[in-house]
Short mmCIF file of C-alpha atoms in Angstrom, two decimals:
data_model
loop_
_atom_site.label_atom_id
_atom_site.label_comp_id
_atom_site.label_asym_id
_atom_site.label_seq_id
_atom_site.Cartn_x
_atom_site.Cartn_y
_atom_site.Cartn_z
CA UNK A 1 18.63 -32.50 -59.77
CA UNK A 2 18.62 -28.71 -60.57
CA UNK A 3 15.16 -27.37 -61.18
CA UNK A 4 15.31 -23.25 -62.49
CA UNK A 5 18.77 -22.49 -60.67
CA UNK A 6 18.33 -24.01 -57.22
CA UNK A 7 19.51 -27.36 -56.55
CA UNK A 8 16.80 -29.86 -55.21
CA UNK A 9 18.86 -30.82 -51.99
CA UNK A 10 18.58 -27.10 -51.25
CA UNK A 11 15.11 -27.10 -51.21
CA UNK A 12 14.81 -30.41 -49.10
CA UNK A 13 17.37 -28.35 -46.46
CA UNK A 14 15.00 -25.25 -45.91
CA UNK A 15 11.92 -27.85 -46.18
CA UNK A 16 13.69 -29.55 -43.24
CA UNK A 17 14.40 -26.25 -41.33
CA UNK A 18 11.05 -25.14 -41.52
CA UNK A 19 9.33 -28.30 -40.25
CA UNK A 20 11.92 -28.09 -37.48
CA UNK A 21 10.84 -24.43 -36.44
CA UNK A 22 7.40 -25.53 -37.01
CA UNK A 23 7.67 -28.12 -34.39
CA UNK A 24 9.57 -26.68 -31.52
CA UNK A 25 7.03 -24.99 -28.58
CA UNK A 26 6.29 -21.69 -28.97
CA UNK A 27 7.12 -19.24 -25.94
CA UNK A 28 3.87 -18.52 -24.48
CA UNK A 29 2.58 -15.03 -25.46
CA UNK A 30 3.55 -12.43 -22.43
CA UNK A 31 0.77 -12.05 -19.75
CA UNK A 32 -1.35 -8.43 -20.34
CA UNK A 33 -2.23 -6.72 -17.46
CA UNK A 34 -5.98 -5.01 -17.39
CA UNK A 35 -5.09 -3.38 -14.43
CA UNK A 36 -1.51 -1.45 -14.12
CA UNK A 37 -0.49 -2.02 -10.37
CA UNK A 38 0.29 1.32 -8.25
CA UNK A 39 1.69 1.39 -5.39
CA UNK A 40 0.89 3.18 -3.06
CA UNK A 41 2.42 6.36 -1.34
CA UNK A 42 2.08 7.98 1.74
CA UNK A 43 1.74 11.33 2.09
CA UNK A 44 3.50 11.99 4.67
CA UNK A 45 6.47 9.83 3.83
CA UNK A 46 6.67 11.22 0.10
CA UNK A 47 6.65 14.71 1.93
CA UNK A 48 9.19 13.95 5.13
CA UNK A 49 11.42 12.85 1.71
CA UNK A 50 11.10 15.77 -0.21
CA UNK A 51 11.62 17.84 3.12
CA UNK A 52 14.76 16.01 4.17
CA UNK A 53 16.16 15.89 0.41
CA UNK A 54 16.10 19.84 0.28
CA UNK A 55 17.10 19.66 4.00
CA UNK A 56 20.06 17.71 2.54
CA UNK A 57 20.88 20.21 -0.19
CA UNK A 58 20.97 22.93 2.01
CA UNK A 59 23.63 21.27 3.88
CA UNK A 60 25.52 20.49 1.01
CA UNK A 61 25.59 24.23 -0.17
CA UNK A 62 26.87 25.14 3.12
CA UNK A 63 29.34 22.89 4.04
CA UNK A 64 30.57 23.58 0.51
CA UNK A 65 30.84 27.22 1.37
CA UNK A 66 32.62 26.76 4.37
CA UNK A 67 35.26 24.57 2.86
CA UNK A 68 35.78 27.03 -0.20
CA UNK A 69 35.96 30.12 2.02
CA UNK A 70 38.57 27.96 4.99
CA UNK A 71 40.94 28.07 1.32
CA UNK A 72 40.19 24.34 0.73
CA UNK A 73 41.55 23.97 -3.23
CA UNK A 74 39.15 21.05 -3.58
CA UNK A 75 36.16 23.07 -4.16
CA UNK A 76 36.16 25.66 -6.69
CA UNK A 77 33.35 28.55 -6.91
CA UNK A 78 31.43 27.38 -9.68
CA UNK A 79 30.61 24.50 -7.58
CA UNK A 80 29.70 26.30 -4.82
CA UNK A 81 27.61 29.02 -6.75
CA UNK A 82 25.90 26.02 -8.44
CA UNK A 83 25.06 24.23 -4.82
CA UNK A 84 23.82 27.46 -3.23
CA UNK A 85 21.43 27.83 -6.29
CA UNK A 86 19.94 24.29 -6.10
CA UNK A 87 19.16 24.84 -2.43
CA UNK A 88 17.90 28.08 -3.17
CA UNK A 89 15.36 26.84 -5.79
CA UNK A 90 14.64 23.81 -3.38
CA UNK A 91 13.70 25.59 -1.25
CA UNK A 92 11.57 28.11 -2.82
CA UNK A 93 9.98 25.16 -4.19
CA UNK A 94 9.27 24.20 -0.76
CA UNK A 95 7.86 27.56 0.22
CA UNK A 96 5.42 27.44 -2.67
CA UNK A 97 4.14 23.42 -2.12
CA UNK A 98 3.18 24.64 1.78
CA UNK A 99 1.33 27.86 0.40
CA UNK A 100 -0.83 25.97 -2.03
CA UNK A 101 -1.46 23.42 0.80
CA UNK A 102 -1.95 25.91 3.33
CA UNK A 103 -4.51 27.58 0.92
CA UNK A 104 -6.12 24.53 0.05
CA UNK A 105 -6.38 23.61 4.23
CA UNK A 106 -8.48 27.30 4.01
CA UNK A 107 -10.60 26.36 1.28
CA UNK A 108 -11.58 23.12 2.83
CA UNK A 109 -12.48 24.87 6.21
CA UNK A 110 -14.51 27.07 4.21
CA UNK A 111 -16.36 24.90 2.88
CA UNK A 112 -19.86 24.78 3.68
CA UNK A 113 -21.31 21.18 4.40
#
């Protein structure tokens, strides 16, 4: 039977389908969190990493310059240039995370209780 341009057994098809879908279990909805979980960092570990990672740098930059200046053709200048100035700002970076502790230290001493 053809009712208004679709045939009937059409209709009993996606009648079918969507009883199917209707009745298969639904994925239970993902758990929310009301608390995000942190973890938890040490100071002084976060800080012996960032000191050894700039530690590492520097080493890098210099065992790069050695090899380029010995007349090694694996490392060009640009590379070496590039090294030196990633220690460089590493370590100024550094220099300027112990001043503002070092002036916070003061402030705290200061401090009248």
């Amino acid at each position: 039977m053809r009712t208004g341009g679709i045939d009937s057994s059409q209709i009993q098809a996606m009648i079918a389908q969507l009883k199917a879908h209707a009745t298969r279990p639904q994925a239970a909805p993902p758990v929310v969190q009301t608390e995000p979980t942190v973890a938890k960092v040490n100071f002084a570990d976060a800080l012996k990493n960032s000191l050894d990672a700039v530690n590492a740098s520097q080493v890098k930059a210099s065992t790069m310059g050695k090899q380029f200046s010995s007349g090694d053709d694996s490392v060009s200048l640009s590379d070496v240039m590039v090294s030196m100035q990633k220690a460089s700002i590493n370590f100024q970076a550094t220099v300027q995370v112990r001043n503002k502790l070092v002036t916070a230290y003061h402030e705290i001493m200061n401090m009248q209780v």
